[in-house]
PDB file of C-alpha atoms in Angstrom:
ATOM      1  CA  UNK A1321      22.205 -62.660  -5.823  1.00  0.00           C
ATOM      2  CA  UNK A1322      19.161 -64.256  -6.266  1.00  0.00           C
ATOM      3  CA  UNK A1323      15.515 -63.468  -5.399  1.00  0.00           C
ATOM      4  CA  UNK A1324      11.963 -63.945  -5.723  1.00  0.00           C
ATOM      5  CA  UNK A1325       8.963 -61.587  -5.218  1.00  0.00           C
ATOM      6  CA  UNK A1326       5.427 -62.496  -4.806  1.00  0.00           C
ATOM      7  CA  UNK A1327       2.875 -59.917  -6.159  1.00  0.00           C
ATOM      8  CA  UNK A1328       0.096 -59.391  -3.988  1.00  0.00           C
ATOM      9  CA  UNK A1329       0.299 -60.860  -0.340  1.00  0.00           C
ATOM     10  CA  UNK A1330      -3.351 -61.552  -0.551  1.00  0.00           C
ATOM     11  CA  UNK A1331      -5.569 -63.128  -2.858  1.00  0.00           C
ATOM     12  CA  UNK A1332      -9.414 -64.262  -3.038  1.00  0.00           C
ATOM     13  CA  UNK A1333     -10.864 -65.939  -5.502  1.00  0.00           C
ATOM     14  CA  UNK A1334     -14.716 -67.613  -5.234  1.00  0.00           C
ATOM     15  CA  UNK A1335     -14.775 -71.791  -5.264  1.00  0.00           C
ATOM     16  CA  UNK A1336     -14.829 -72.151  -8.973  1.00  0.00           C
ATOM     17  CA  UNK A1337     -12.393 -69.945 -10.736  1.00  0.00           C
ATOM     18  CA  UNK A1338      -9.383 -69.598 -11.771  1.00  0.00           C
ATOM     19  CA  UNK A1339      -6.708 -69.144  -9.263  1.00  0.00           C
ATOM     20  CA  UNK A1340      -3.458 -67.026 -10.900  1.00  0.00           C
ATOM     21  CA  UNK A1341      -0.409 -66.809  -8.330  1.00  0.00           C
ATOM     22  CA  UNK A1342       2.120 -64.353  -9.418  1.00  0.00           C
ATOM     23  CA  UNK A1343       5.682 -64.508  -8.777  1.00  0.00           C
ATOM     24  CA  UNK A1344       8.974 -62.930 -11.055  1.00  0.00           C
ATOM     25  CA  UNK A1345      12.675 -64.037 -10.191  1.00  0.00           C
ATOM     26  CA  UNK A1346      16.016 -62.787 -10.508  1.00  0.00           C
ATOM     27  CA  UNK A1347      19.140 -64.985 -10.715  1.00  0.00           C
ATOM     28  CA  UNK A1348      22.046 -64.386 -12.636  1.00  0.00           C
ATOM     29  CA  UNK A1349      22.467 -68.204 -14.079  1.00  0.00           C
ATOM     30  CA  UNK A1350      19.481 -70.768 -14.906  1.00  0.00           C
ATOM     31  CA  UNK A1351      17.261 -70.928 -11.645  1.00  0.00           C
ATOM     32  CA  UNK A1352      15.418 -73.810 -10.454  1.00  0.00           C
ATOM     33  CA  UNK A1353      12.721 -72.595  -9.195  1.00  0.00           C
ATOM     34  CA  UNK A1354       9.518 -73.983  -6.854  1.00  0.00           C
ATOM     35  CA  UNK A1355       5.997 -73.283  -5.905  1.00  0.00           C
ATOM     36  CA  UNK A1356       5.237 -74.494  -2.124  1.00  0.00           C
ATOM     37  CA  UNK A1357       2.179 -75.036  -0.080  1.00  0.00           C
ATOM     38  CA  UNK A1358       1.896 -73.952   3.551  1.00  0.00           C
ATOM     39  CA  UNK A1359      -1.364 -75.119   5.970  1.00  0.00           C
ATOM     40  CA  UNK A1360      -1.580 -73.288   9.076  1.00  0.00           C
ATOM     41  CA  UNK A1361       1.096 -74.461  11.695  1.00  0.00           C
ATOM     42  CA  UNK A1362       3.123 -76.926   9.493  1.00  0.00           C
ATOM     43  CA  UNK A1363       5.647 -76.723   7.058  1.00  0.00           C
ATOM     44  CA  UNK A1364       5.467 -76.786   3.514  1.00  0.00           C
ATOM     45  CA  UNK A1365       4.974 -79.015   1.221  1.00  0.00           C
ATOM     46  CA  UNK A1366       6.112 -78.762  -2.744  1.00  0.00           C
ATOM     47  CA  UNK A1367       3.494 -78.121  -4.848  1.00  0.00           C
ATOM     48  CA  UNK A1368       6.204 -78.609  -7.864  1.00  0.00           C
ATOM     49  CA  UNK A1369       9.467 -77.560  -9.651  1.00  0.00           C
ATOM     50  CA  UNK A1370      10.991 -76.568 -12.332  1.00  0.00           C
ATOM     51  CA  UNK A1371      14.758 -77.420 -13.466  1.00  0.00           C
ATOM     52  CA  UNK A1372      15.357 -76.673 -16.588  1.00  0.00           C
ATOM     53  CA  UNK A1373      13.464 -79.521 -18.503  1.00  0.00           C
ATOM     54  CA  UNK A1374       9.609 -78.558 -19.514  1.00  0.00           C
ATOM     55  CA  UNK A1375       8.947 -74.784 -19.252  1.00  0.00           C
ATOM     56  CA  UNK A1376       5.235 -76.016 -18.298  1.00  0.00           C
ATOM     57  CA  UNK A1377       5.470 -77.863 -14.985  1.00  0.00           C
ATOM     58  CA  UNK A1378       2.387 -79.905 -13.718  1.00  0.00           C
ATOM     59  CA  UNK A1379       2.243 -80.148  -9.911  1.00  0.00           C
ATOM     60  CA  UNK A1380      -0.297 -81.874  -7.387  1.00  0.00           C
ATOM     61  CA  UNK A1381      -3.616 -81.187  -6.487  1.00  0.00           C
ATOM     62  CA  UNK A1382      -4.293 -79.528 -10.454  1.00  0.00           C
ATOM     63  CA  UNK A1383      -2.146 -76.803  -9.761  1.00  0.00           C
ATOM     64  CA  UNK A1384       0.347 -75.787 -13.281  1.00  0.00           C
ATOM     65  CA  UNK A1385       3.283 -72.916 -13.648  1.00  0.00           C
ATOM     66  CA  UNK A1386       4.744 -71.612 -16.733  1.00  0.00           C
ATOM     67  CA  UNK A1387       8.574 -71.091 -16.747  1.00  0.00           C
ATOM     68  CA  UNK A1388       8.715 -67.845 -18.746  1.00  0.00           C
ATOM     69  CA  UNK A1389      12.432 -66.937 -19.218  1.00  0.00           C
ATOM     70  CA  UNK A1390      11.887 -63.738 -21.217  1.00  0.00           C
ATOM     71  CA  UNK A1391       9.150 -62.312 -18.691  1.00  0.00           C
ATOM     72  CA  UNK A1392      11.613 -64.069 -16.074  1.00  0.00           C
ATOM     73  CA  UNK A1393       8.460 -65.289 -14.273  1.00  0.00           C
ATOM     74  CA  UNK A1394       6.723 -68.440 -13.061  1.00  0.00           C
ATOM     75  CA  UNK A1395       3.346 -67.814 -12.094  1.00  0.00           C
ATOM     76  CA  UNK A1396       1.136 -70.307 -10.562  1.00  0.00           C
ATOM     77  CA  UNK A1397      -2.401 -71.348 -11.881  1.00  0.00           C
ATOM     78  CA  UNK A1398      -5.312 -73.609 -11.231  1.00  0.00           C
ATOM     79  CA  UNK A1399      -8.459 -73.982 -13.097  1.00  0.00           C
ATOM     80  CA  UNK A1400     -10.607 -74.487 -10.836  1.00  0.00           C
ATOM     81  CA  UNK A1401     -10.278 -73.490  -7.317  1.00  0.00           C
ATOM     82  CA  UNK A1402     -11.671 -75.669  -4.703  1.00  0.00           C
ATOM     83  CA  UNK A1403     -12.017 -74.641  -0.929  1.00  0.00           C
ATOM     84  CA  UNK A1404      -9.406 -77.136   0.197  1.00  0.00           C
ATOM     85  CA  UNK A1405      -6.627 -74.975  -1.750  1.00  0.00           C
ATOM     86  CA  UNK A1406      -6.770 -71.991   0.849  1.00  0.00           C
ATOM     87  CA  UNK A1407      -3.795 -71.801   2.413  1.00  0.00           C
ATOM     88  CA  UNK A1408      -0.026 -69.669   1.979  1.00  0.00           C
ATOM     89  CA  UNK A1409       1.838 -70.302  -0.979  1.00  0.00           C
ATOM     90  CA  UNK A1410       5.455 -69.925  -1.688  1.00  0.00           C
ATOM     91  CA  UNK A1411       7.730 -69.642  -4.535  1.00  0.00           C
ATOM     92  CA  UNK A1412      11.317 -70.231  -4.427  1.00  0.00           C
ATOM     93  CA  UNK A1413      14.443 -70.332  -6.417  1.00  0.00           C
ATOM     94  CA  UNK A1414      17.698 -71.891  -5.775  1.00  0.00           C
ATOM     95  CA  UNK A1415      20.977 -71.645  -7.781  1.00  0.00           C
ATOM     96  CA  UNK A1416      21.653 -74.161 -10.524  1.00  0.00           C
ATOM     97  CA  UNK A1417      25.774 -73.944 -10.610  1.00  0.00           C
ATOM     98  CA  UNK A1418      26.423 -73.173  -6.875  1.00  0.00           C
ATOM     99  CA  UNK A1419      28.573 -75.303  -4.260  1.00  0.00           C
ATOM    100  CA  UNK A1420      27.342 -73.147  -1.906  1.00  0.00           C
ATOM    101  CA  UNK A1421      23.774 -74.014  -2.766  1.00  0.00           C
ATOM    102  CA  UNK A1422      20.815 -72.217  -0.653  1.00  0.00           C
ATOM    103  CA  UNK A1423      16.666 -71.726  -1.439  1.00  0.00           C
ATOM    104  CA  UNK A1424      15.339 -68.260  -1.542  1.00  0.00           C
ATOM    105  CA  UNK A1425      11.544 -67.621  -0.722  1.00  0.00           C
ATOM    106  CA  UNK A1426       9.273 -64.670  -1.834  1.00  0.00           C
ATOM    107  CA  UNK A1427       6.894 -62.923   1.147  1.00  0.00           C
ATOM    108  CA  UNK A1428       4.160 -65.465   0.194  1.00  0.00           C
ATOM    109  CA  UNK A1429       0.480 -64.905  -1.003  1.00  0.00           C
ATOM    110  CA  UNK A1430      -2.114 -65.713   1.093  1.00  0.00           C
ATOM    111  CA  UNK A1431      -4.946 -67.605  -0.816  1.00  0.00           C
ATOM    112  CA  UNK A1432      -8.204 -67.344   0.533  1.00  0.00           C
ATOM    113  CA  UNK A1433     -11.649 -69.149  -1.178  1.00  0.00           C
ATOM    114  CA  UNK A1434     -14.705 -67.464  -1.005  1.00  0.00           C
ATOM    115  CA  UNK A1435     -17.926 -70.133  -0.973  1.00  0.00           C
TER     116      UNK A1435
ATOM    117  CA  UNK B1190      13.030 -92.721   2.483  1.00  0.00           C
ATOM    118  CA  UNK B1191      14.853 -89.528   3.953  1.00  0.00           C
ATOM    119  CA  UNK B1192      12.702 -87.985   6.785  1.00  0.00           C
ATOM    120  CA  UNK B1193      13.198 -85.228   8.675  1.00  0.00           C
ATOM    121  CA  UNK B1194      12.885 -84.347  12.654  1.00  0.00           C
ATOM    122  CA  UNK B1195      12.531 -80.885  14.440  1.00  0.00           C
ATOM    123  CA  UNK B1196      11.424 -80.581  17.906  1.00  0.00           C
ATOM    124  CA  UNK B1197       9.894 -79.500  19.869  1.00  0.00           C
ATOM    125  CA  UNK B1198       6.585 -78.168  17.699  1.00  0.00           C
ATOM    126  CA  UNK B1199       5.678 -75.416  20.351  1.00  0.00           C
ATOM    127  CA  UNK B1200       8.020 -73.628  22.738  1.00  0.00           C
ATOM    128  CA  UNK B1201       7.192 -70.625  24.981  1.00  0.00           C
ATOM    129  CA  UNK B1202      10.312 -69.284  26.673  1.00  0.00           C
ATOM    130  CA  UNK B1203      10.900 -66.480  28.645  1.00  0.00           C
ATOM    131  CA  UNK B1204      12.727 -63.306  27.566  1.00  0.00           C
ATOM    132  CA  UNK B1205      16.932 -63.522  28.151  1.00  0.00           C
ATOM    133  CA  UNK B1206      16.389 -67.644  28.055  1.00  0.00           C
ATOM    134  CA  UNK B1207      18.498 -69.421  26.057  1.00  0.00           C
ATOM    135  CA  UNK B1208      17.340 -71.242  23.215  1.00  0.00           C
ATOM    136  CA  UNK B1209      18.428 -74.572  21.599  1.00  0.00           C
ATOM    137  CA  UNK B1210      16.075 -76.308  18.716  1.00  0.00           C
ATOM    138  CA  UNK B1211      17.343 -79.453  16.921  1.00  0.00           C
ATOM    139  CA  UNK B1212      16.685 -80.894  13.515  1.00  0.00           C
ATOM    140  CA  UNK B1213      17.695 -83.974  12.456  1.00  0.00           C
ATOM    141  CA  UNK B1214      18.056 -85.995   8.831  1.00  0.00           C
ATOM    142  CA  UNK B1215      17.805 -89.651   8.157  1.00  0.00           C
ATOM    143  CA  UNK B1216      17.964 -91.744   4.811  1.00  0.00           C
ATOM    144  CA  UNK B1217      20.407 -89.353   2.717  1.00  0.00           C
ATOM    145  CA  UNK B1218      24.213 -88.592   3.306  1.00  0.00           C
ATOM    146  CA  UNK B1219      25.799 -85.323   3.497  1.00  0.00           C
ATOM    147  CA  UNK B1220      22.595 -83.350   2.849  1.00  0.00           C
ATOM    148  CA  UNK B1221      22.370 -78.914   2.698  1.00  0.00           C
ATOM    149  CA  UNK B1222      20.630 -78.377   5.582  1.00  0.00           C
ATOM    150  CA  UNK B1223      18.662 -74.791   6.229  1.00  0.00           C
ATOM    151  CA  UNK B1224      16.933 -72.736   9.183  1.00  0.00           C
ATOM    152  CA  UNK B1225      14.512 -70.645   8.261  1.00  0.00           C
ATOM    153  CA  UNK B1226      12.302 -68.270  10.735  1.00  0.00           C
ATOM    154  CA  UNK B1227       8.506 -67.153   9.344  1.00  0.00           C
ATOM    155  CA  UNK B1228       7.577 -64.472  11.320  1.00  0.00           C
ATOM    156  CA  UNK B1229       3.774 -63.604  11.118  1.00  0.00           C
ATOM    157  CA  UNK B1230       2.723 -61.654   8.439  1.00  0.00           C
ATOM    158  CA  UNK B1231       6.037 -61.979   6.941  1.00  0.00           C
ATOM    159  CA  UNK B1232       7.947 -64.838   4.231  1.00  0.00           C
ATOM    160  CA  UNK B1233      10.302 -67.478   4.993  1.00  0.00           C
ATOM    161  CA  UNK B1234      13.510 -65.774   5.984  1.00  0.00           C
ATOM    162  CA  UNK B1235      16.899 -67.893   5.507  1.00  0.00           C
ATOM    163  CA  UNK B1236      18.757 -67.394   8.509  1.00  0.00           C
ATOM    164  CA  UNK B1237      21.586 -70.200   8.461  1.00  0.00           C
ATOM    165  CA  UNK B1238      22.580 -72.615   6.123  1.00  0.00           C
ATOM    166  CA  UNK B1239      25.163 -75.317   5.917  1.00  0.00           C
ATOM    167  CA  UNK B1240      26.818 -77.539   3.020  1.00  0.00           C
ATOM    168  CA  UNK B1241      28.724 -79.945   5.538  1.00  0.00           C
ATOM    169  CA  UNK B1242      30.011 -80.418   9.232  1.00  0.00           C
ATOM    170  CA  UNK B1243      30.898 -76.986  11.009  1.00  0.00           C
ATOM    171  CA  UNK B1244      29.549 -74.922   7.932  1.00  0.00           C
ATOM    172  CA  UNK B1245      27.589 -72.753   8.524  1.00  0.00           C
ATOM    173  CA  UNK B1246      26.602 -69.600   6.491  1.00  0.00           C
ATOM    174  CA  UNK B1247      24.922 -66.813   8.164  1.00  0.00           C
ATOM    175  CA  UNK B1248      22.622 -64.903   6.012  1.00  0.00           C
ATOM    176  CA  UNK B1249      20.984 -62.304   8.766  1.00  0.00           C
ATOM    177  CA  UNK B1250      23.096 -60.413  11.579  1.00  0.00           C
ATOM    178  CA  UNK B1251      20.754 -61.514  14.503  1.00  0.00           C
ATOM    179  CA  UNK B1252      20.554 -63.036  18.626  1.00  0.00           C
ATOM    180  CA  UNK B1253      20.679 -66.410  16.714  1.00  0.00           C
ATOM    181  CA  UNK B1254      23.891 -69.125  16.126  1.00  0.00           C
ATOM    182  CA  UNK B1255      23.585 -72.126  14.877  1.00  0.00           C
ATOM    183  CA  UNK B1256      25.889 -75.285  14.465  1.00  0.00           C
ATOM    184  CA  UNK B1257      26.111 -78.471  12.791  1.00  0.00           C
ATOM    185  CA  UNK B1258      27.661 -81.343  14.854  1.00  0.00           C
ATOM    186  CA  UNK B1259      27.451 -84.112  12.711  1.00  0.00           C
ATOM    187  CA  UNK B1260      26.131 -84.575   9.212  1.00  0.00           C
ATOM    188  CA  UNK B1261      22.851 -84.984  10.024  1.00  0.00           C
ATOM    189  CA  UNK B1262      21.881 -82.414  12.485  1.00  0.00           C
ATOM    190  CA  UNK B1263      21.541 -79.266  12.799  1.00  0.00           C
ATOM    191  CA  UNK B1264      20.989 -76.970  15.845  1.00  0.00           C
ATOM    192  CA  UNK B1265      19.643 -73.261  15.963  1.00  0.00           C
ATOM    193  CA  UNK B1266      20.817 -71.740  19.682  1.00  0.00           C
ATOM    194  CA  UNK B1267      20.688 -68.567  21.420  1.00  0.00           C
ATOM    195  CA  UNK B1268      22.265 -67.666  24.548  1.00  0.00           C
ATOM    196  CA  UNK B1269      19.466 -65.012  25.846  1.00  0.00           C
ATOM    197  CA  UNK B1270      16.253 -64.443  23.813  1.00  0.00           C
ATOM    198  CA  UNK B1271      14.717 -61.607  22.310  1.00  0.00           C
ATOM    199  CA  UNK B1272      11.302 -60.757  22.028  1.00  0.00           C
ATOM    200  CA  UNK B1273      11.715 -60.542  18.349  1.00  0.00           C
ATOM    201  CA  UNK B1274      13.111 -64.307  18.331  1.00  0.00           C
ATOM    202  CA  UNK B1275       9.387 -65.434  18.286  1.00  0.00           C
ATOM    203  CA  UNK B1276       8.273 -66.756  15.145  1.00  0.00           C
ATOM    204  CA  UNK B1277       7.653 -70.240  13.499  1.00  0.00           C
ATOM    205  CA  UNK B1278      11.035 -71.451  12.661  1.00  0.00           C
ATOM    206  CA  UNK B1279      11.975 -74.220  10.500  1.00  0.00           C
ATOM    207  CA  UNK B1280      14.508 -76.677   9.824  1.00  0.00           C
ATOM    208  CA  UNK B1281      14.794 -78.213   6.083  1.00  0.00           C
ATOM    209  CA  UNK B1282      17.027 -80.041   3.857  1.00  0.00           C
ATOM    210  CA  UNK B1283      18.070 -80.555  -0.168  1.00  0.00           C
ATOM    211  CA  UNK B1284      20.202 -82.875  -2.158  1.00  0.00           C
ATOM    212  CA  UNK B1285      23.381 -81.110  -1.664  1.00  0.00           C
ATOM    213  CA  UNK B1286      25.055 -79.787  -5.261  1.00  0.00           C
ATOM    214  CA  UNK B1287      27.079 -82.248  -7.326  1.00  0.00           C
ATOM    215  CA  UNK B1288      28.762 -79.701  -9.988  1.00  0.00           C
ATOM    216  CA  UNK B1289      25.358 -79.557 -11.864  1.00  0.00           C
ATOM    217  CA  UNK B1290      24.012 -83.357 -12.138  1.00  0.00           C
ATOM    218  CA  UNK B1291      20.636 -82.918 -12.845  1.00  0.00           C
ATOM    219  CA  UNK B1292      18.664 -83.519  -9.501  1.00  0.00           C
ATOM    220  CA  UNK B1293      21.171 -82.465  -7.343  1.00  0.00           C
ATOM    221  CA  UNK B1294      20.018 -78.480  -5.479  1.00  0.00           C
ATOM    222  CA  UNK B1295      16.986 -79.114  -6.258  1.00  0.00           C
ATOM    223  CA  UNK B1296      13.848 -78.737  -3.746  1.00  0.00           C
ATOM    224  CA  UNK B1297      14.182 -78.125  -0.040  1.00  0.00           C
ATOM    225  CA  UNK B1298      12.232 -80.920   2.082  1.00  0.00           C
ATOM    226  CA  UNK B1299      10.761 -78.921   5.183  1.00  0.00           C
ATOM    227  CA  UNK B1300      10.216 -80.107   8.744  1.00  0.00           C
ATOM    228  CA  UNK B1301       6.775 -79.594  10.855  1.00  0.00           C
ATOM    229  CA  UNK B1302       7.810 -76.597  12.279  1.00  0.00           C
ATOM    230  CA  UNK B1303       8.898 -75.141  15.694  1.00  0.00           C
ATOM    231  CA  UNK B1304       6.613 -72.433  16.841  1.00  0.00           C
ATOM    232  CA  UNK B1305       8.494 -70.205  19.407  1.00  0.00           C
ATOM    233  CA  UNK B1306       6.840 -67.610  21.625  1.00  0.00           C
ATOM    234  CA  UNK B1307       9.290 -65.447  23.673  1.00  0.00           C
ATOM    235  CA  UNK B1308       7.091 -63.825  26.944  1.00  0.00           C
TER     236      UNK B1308
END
């Protein structure tokens, strides 16, 4: 079975620095796996993915994640964080070799901005 | 373009109610289709998920059923609600798996969301 889990439900950073999501998988085949983006009372949008091609995935709004097979992780960074980018964020993995395909989310991290 | 409807965004129903939410798909063919609940404080929990017409995978033992008429929609019911049923609940969908094409299984494409307050 697969899964995903999301170190550290919180995290603050101040407007400025580096933001550094964390979040390991477990799947028993070659994952795809996904970063999301939640605003408050909507649903979420894909911040970007990775499937198998460049272990270095570039997503919107200058946010990056490193596919790391041997540390089986894909952690979520952004140089700079800007006060627009507080919000819940969500990584996911799905099965690669499934016909009875489904997306599993970690807990989330709350990312807060401090001014 | 595929796009994706769930309604209604906000729902406040009284306890032993029943419950019926609908999600529909339009612009893709035979698409996975997924209902997950986001309680508060908590992840995204899968609850149901379905790879065609009338199937439907259960992946929590819960006061919730859901069903999938046609292709495109997909329906999360309950006979009597439970306190515990509130929560933000959504619908989504994914290219469905084509024996390991790349692009097929890829990311889920979420809905805005059905916020559900049992009183």
């Amino acid at each position: 079975a697969q899964s995903v889990t999301q170190l550290g439900s919180h995290v603050s950073v101040s407007e400025g620095a580096l933001v550094l999501l964390r979040c390991n998988y477990s799947s028993s085949v070659p994952p795809y796996l996904f970063w999301y983006v939640q605003y408050p009372n909507q649903g979420l949008q894909l911040l970007l993915k990775y499937t198998s091609a460049a272990t270095l995935v570039k997503g919107i709004n200058g946010f990056e994640a490193e596919f790391k097979k041997s540390e089986t992780s894909f952690h979520l960074t952004k140089p700079s964080a800007h006060m627009s980018d507080a919000a819940e964020y969500f990584c996911a993995v799905s099965d690669t070799y499934s016909s009875a395909s489904k997306i599993i989310f970690g807990s989330g991290t709350r990312l807060s901005i401090r001014p | 373009s595929q796009t994706i409807h769930q309604w209604p965004a906000t729902l406040v129903q009284p306890v032993g109610s029943p419950l019926s939410l609908e999600c529909t798909v339009e612009g893709t063919s035979n698409p996975n289709l997924y209902w997950y609940r986001q309680a508060a404080g908590r992840g995204l929990q899968l609850l149901f998920y379905s790879v065609g017409i009338g199937q439907i995978s259960s992946e929590v033992p819960q006061n919730l059923s859901a069903s999938r008429p046609q292709d495109r929609q997909f329906i999360l019911s309950s006979k009597k609600l439970l306190l515990s049923d509130s929560g933000f609940y959504l619908c989504a969908w994914s290219v469905p798996y084509w024996g390991g094409i790349e692009g097929s299984n890829t990311e889920a494409f979420f809905g805005q969301g059905t916020r559900l307050t049992v009183v």
